[in-house]
Amino acid sequence: SLPVLLVPFAASEIYPNDTKLVASTVASISSLATLGGATGKFVNGFICQAIGGYSSSKIYLIGLAASATIFSLTKTPMHMGAAYAAMEFFASIQWVALSVIVSNYYATSPPAKLAAALIALGLSSTTGQIFAKTAGTALASHLHWRIVARIGASAAVLGALWVSRAPRPAQNPPQQPLSLSSVKASLSAVLGSGLFWRLDLAHAMAFV
């Protein structure tokens, strides 16, 4: 969530006396980030299927921390956009990975426990975004944006440590091997769903 706040500060640093260039730079950087997130949402579900929720969440949180650190070191809009796109790519797997972790952990529990866990997961995601934007704004008003980005990188490393200590089910469910046929079946199931296209349209309007 932090780059949404930090990109305007970074663009103002690059073009301190030209508000039009600042606006266009923010737009170009954000468009690259959108492509990174979209790519992640397309491929990361299959990656999570291949290596499991715990491993993918930890690895991608480390990738997110590395991208945030690179973001804090960039000096050109193109490099900044690439780093931001990488951050969106690595962040996009977390909802999938954590949902898989929770679903596997409560696989043999009553459905109410799984429902409560998924509700808690959804609320924690929203709460985390609100906190990041509130605290990020406060930090950015007192610290340089590059330092705030490194604080975000530290938070991602802390997240990876927490995931490594997350409880695991007594029996791990059998892992489904990733194959071209499973990818095709998944895509057919999703793209053939009317609900997917209705939600897709709503999400597109929210993006606009």
mmCIF file of C-alpha atoms in Angstrom:
data_model
loop_
_atom_site.group_PDB
_atom_site.id
_atom_site.type_symbol
_atom_site.label_atom_id
_atom_site.label_comp_id
_atom_site.label_asym_id
_atom_site.label_seq_id
_atom_site.Cartn_x
_atom_site.Cartn_y
_atom_site.Cartn_z
ATOM 1 C CA SER A 1 0.000 0.000 0.000
ATOM 2 C CA LEU A 2 2.910 2.386 0.599
ATOM 3 C CA PRO A 3 3.910 3.148 -3.039
ATOM 4 C CA VAL A 4 0.492 4.731 -3.650
ATOM 5 C CA LEU A 5 1.548 7.379 -1.147
ATOM 6 C CA LEU A 6 5.236 7.568 -1.998
ATOM 7 C CA VAL A 7 5.180 7.845 -5.803
ATOM 8 C CA PRO A 8 3.924 11.486 -5.738
ATOM 9 C CA PHE A 9 6.739 12.379 -3.319
ATOM 10 C CA ALA A 10 9.257 10.667 -5.589
ATOM 11 C CA ALA A 11 7.930 12.362 -8.732
ATOM 12 C CA SER A 12 8.051 15.750 -6.986
ATOM 13 C CA GLU A 13 11.685 15.079 -6.148
ATOM 14 C CA ILE A 14 12.495 14.326 -9.807
ATOM 15 C CA TYR A 15 10.564 17.335 -11.158
ATOM 16 C CA PRO A 16 10.422 19.825 -8.283
ATOM 17 C CA ASN A 17 9.126 22.771 -10.306
ATOM 18 C CA ASP A 18 6.736 21.246 -12.840
ATOM 19 C CA THR A 19 3.379 19.982 -11.567
ATOM 20 C CA LYS A 20 2.337 18.710 -15.015
ATOM 21 C CA LEU A 21 5.417 16.516 -15.290
ATOM 22 C CA VAL A 22 4.810 15.287 -11.748
ATOM 23 C CA ALA A 23 1.251 14.259 -12.650
ATOM 24 C CA SER A 24 2.278 12.512 -15.872
ATOM 25 C CA THR A 25 5.139 10.721 -14.095
ATOM 26 C CA VAL A 26 2.814 9.454 -11.367
ATOM 27 C CA ALA A 27 0.414 8.178 -14.041
ATOM 28 C CA SER A 28 3.141 6.381 -16.023
ATOM 29 C CA ILE A 29 4.645 4.764 -12.922
ATOM 30 C CA SER A 30 1.215 3.662 -11.696
ATOM 31 C CA SER A 31 0.331 2.140 -15.077
ATOM 32 C CA LEU A 32 3.457 -0.033 -14.932
ATOM 33 C CA ALA A 33 2.506 -1.107 -11.419
ATOM 34 C CA THR A 34 -0.964 -2.115 -12.635
ATOM 35 C CA LEU A 35 0.617 -4.384 -15.256
ATOM 36 C CA GLY A 36 2.773 -6.013 -12.571
ATOM 37 C CA GLY A 37 -0.236 -6.704 -10.368
ATOM 38 C CA ALA A 38 -2.296 -8.026 -13.291
ATOM 39 C CA THR A 39 0.488 -10.396 -14.325
ATOM 40 C CA GLY A 40 0.763 -11.625 -10.760
ATOM 41 C CA LYS A 41 -2.957 -12.314 -10.449
ATOM 42 C CA PHE A 42 -2.811 -14.362 -13.644
ATOM 43 C CA VAL A 43 0.193 -16.581 -12.846
ATOM 44 C CA ASN A 44 0.551 -16.623 -9.069
ATOM 45 C CA GLY A 45 -2.382 -18.914 -8.417
ATOM 46 C CA PHE A 46 -0.604 -21.609 -10.409
ATOM 47 C CA ILE A 47 2.676 -20.915 -8.605
ATOM 48 C CA CYS A 48 0.892 -21.244 -5.263
ATOM 49 C CA GLN A 49 -0.549 -24.557 -6.458
ATOM 50 C CA ALA A 50 2.925 -25.773 -7.424
ATOM 51 C CA ILE A 51 4.900 -24.873 -4.278
ATOM 52 C CA GLY A 52 2.190 -24.495 -1.629
ATOM 53 C CA GLY A 53 0.796 -21.599 0.372
ATOM 54 C CA TYR A 54 3.471 -21.411 3.067
ATOM 55 C CA SER A 55 6.444 -21.430 0.689
ATOM 56 C CA SER A 56 4.916 -19.041 -1.852
ATOM 57 C CA SER A 57 3.870 -16.542 0.827
ATOM 58 C CA LYS A 58 7.340 -16.496 2.436
ATOM 59 C CA ILE A 59 9.257 -16.326 -0.839
ATOM 60 C CA TYR A 60 7.047 -13.596 -2.244
ATOM 61 C CA LEU A 61 7.226 -11.524 0.949
ATOM 62 C CA ILE A 62 11.018 -11.605 0.660
ATOM 63 C CA GLY A 63 10.631 -10.604 -3.000
ATOM 64 C CA LEU A 64 8.346 -7.766 -1.910
ATOM 65 C CA ALA A 65 10.946 -6.584 0.602
ATOM 66 C CA ALA A 66 13.680 -6.667 -2.046
ATOM 67 C CA SER A 67 11.492 -4.743 -4.508
ATOM 68 C CA ALA A 68 10.640 -2.120 -1.898
ATOM 69 C CA THR A 69 14.338 -1.698 -1.126
ATOM 70 C CA ILE A 70 15.125 -1.285 -4.839
ATOM 71 C CA PHE A 71 12.222 1.176 -5.080
ATOM 72 C CA SER A 72 13.829 3.241 -2.314
ATOM 73 C CA LEU A 73 17.093 3.403 -4.300
ATOM 74 C CA THR A 74 15.721 4.290 -7.747
ATOM 75 C CA LYS A 75 16.358 7.651 -9.354
ATOM 76 C CA THR A 76 14.497 7.468 -12.678
ATOM 77 C CA PRO A 77 10.753 7.048 -13.391
ATOM 78 C CA MET A 78 11.348 3.899 -15.486
ATOM 79 C CA HIS A 79 13.285 2.112 -12.745
ATOM 80 C CA MET A 80 10.787 3.317 -10.163
ATOM 81 C CA GLY A 81 7.904 1.952 -12.232
ATOM 82 C CA ALA A 82 9.654 -1.400 -12.673
ATOM 83 C CA ALA A 83 10.281 -1.684 -8.917
ATOM 84 C CA TYR A 84 6.676 -0.715 -8.162
ATOM 85 C CA ALA A 85 5.434 -3.293 -10.704
ATOM 86 C CA ALA A 86 7.559 -5.959 -8.986
ATOM 87 C CA MET A 87 6.066 -4.965 -5.621
ATOM 88 C CA GLU A 88 2.539 -5.357 -7.007
ATOM 89 C CA PHE A 89 3.487 -8.704 -8.557
ATOM 90 C CA PHE A 90 4.845 -10.094 -5.297
ATOM 91 C CA ALA A 91 1.977 -8.674 -3.221
ATOM 92 C CA SER A 92 -0.680 -10.205 -5.465
ATOM 93 C CA ILE A 93 -0.037 -13.771 -4.289
ATOM 94 C CA GLN A 94 -0.671 -13.138 -0.604
ATOM 95 C CA TRP A 95 -4.471 -13.346 -0.652
ATOM 96 C CA VAL A 96 -4.316 -16.634 -2.571
ATOM 97 C CA ALA A 97 -1.525 -18.109 -0.439
ATOM 98 C CA LEU A 98 -3.058 -17.146 2.902
ATOM 99 C CA SER A 99 -6.491 -18.391 1.832
ATOM 100 C CA VAL A 100 -4.925 -21.746 0.946
ATOM 101 C CA ILE A 101 -3.110 -21.869 4.299
ATOM 102 C CA VAL A 102 -6.316 -21.123 6.222
ATOM 103 C CA SER A 103 -8.415 -23.537 4.136
ATOM 104 C CA ASN A 104 -5.929 -26.382 4.631
ATOM 105 C CA TYR A 105 -5.616 -25.712 8.357
ATOM 106 C CA TYR A 106 -9.392 -25.842 8.885
ATOM 107 C CA ALA A 107 -10.055 -28.578 6.301
ATOM 108 C CA THR A 108 -11.266 -31.059 8.945
ATOM 109 C CA SER A 109 -12.918 -28.464 11.219
ATOM 110 C CA PRO A 110 -16.582 -27.440 11.237
ATOM 111 C CA PRO A 111 -17.446 -25.059 8.347
ATOM 112 C CA ALA A 112 -18.160 -22.244 10.814
ATOM 113 C CA LYS A 113 -14.498 -22.184 11.883
ATOM 114 C CA LEU A 114 -13.294 -21.880 8.302
ATOM 115 C CA ALA A 115 -15.833 -19.128 7.623
ATOM 116 C CA ALA A 116 -14.700 -17.216 10.725
ATOM 117 C CA ALA A 117 -11.053 -17.587 9.702
ATOM 118 C CA LEU A 118 -11.724 -16.289 6.177
ATOM 119 C CA ILE A 119 -13.675 -13.335 7.604
ATOM 120 C CA ALA A 120 -10.743 -12.559 9.911
ATOM 121 C CA LEU A 121 -8.384 -12.792 6.936
ATOM 122 C CA GLY A 122 -10.496 -10.357 4.931
ATOM 123 C CA LEU A 123 -10.780 -7.897 7.806
ATOM 124 C CA SER A 124 -7.045 -8.065 8.531
ATOM 125 C CA SER A 125 -6.287 -7.295 4.884
ATOM 126 C CA THR A 126 -8.509 -4.210 4.900
ATOM 127 C CA THR A 127 -7.252 -3.102 8.312
ATOM 128 C CA GLY A 128 -3.647 -3.497 7.172
ATOM 129 C CA GLN A 129 -4.230 -1.333 4.105
ATOM 130 C CA ILE A 130 -5.893 1.400 6.172
ATOM 131 C CA PHE A 131 -3.095 1.280 8.736
ATOM 132 C CA ALA A 132 -0.393 1.369 6.050
ATOM 133 C CA LYS A 133 -1.923 4.416 4.376
ATOM 134 C CA THR A 134 -2.555 6.233 7.666
ATOM 135 C CA ALA A 135 0.814 5.464 9.219
ATOM 136 C CA GLY A 136 2.560 5.883 5.858
ATOM 137 C CA THR A 137 1.136 9.366 5.446
ATOM 138 C CA ALA A 138 2.248 10.309 8.960
ATOM 139 C CA LEU A 139 5.739 8.902 8.369
ATOM 140 C CA ALA A 140 6.098 10.527 4.948
ATOM 141 C CA SER A 141 5.287 13.922 6.440
ATOM 142 C CA HIS A 142 8.256 13.602 8.827
ATOM 143 C CA LEU A 143 10.707 11.298 7.023
ATOM 144 C CA HIS A 144 12.118 11.104 3.513
ATOM 145 C CA TRP A 145 10.031 8.873 1.251
ATOM 146 C CA ARG A 146 13.001 6.555 0.667
ATOM 147 C CA ILE A 147 13.224 5.819 4.390
ATOM 148 C CA VAL A 148 9.477 5.107 4.521
ATOM 149 C CA ALA A 149 9.888 2.643 1.628
ATOM 150 C CA ARG A 150 12.615 0.834 3.582
ATOM 151 C CA ILE A 151 10.326 0.670 6.609
ATOM 152 C CA GLY A 152 7.804 -1.033 4.321
ATOM 153 C CA ALA A 153 10.497 -3.474 3.213
ATOM 154 C CA SER A 154 11.193 -4.290 6.870
ATOM 155 C CA ALA A 155 7.476 -4.946 7.416
ATOM 156 C CA ALA A 156 7.513 -7.448 4.535
ATOM 157 C CA VAL A 157 10.476 -9.298 6.084
ATOM 158 C CA LEU A 158 8.609 -9.384 9.396
ATOM 159 C CA GLY A 159 5.606 -10.831 7.551
ATOM 160 C CA ALA A 160 7.785 -13.594 6.105
ATOM 161 C CA LEU A 161 9.020 -14.462 9.612
ATOM 162 C CA TRP A 162 5.435 -14.627 10.880
ATOM 163 C CA VAL A 163 4.367 -16.912 8.043
ATOM 164 C CA SER A 164 7.295 -19.223 8.813
ATOM 165 C CA ARG A 165 5.900 -19.586 12.349
ATOM 166 C CA ALA A 166 2.275 -20.061 11.255
ATOM 167 C CA PRO A 167 0.598 -23.244 12.563
ATOM 168 C CA ARG A 168 0.326 -26.135 10.145
ATOM 169 C CA PRO A 169 -2.367 -28.821 9.911
ATOM 170 C CA ALA A 170 -1.641 -32.211 11.460
ATOM 171 C CA GLN A 171 -1.840 -33.778 8.004
ATOM 172 C CA ASN A 172 -0.907 -31.834 4.911
ATOM 173 C CA PRO A 173 -3.392 -32.290 2.044
ATOM 174 C CA PRO A 174 -2.008 -34.063 -1.029
ATOM 175 C CA GLN A 175 -0.257 -31.627 -3.369
ATOM 176 C CA GLN A 176 -1.659 -31.453 -6.876
ATOM 177 C CA PRO A 177 1.133 -31.381 -9.467
ATOM 178 C CA LEU A 178 1.087 -28.403 -11.796
ATOM 179 C CA SER A 179 0.459 -29.375 -15.400
ATOM 180 C CA LEU A 180 -0.690 -27.751 -18.613
ATOM 181 C CA SER A 181 -3.985 -29.618 -18.432
ATOM 182 C CA SER A 182 -4.672 -28.314 -14.899
ATOM 183 C CA VAL A 183 -3.886 -24.751 -16.022
ATOM 184 C CA LYS A 184 -6.287 -25.093 -18.976
ATOM 185 C CA ALA A 185 -8.987 -26.570 -16.744
ATOM 186 C CA SER A 186 -8.627 -23.729 -14.231
ATOM 187 C CA LEU A 187 -8.761 -21.039 -16.921
ATOM 188 C CA SER A 188 -11.800 -22.669 -18.540
ATOM 189 C CA ALA A 189 -13.619 -22.837 -15.214
ATOM 190 C CA VAL A 190 -12.902 -19.186 -14.385
ATOM 191 C CA LEU A 191 -13.436 -17.637 -17.821
ATOM 192 C CA GLY A 192 -16.602 -19.666 -18.333
ATOM 193 C CA SER A 193 -18.200 -18.283 -15.173
ATOM 194 C CA GLY A 194 -20.747 -15.485 -15.509
ATOM 195 C CA LEU A 195 -20.029 -14.440 -11.928
ATOM 196 C CA PHE A 196 -16.363 -13.895 -12.838
ATOM 197 C CA TRP A 197 -17.277 -11.467 -15.633
ATOM 198 C CA ARG A 198 -19.725 -9.520 -13.445
ATOM 199 C CA LEU A 199 -17.123 -9.156 -10.706
ATOM 200 C CA ASP A 200 -14.516 -8.343 -13.355
ATOM 201 C CA LEU A 201 -16.619 -5.446 -14.636
ATOM 202 C CA ALA A 202 -17.161 -4.130 -11.099
ATOM 203 C CA HIS A 203 -13.428 -4.355 -10.389
ATOM 204 C CA ALA A 204 -12.631 -2.562 -13.632
ATOM 205 C CA MET A 205 -14.927 0.313 -12.682
ATOM 206 C CA ALA A 206 -13.302 0.511 -9.237
ATOM 207 C CA PHE A 207 -9.904 0.758 -10.963
ATOM 208 C CA VAL A 208 -11.140 3.606 -13.168
#
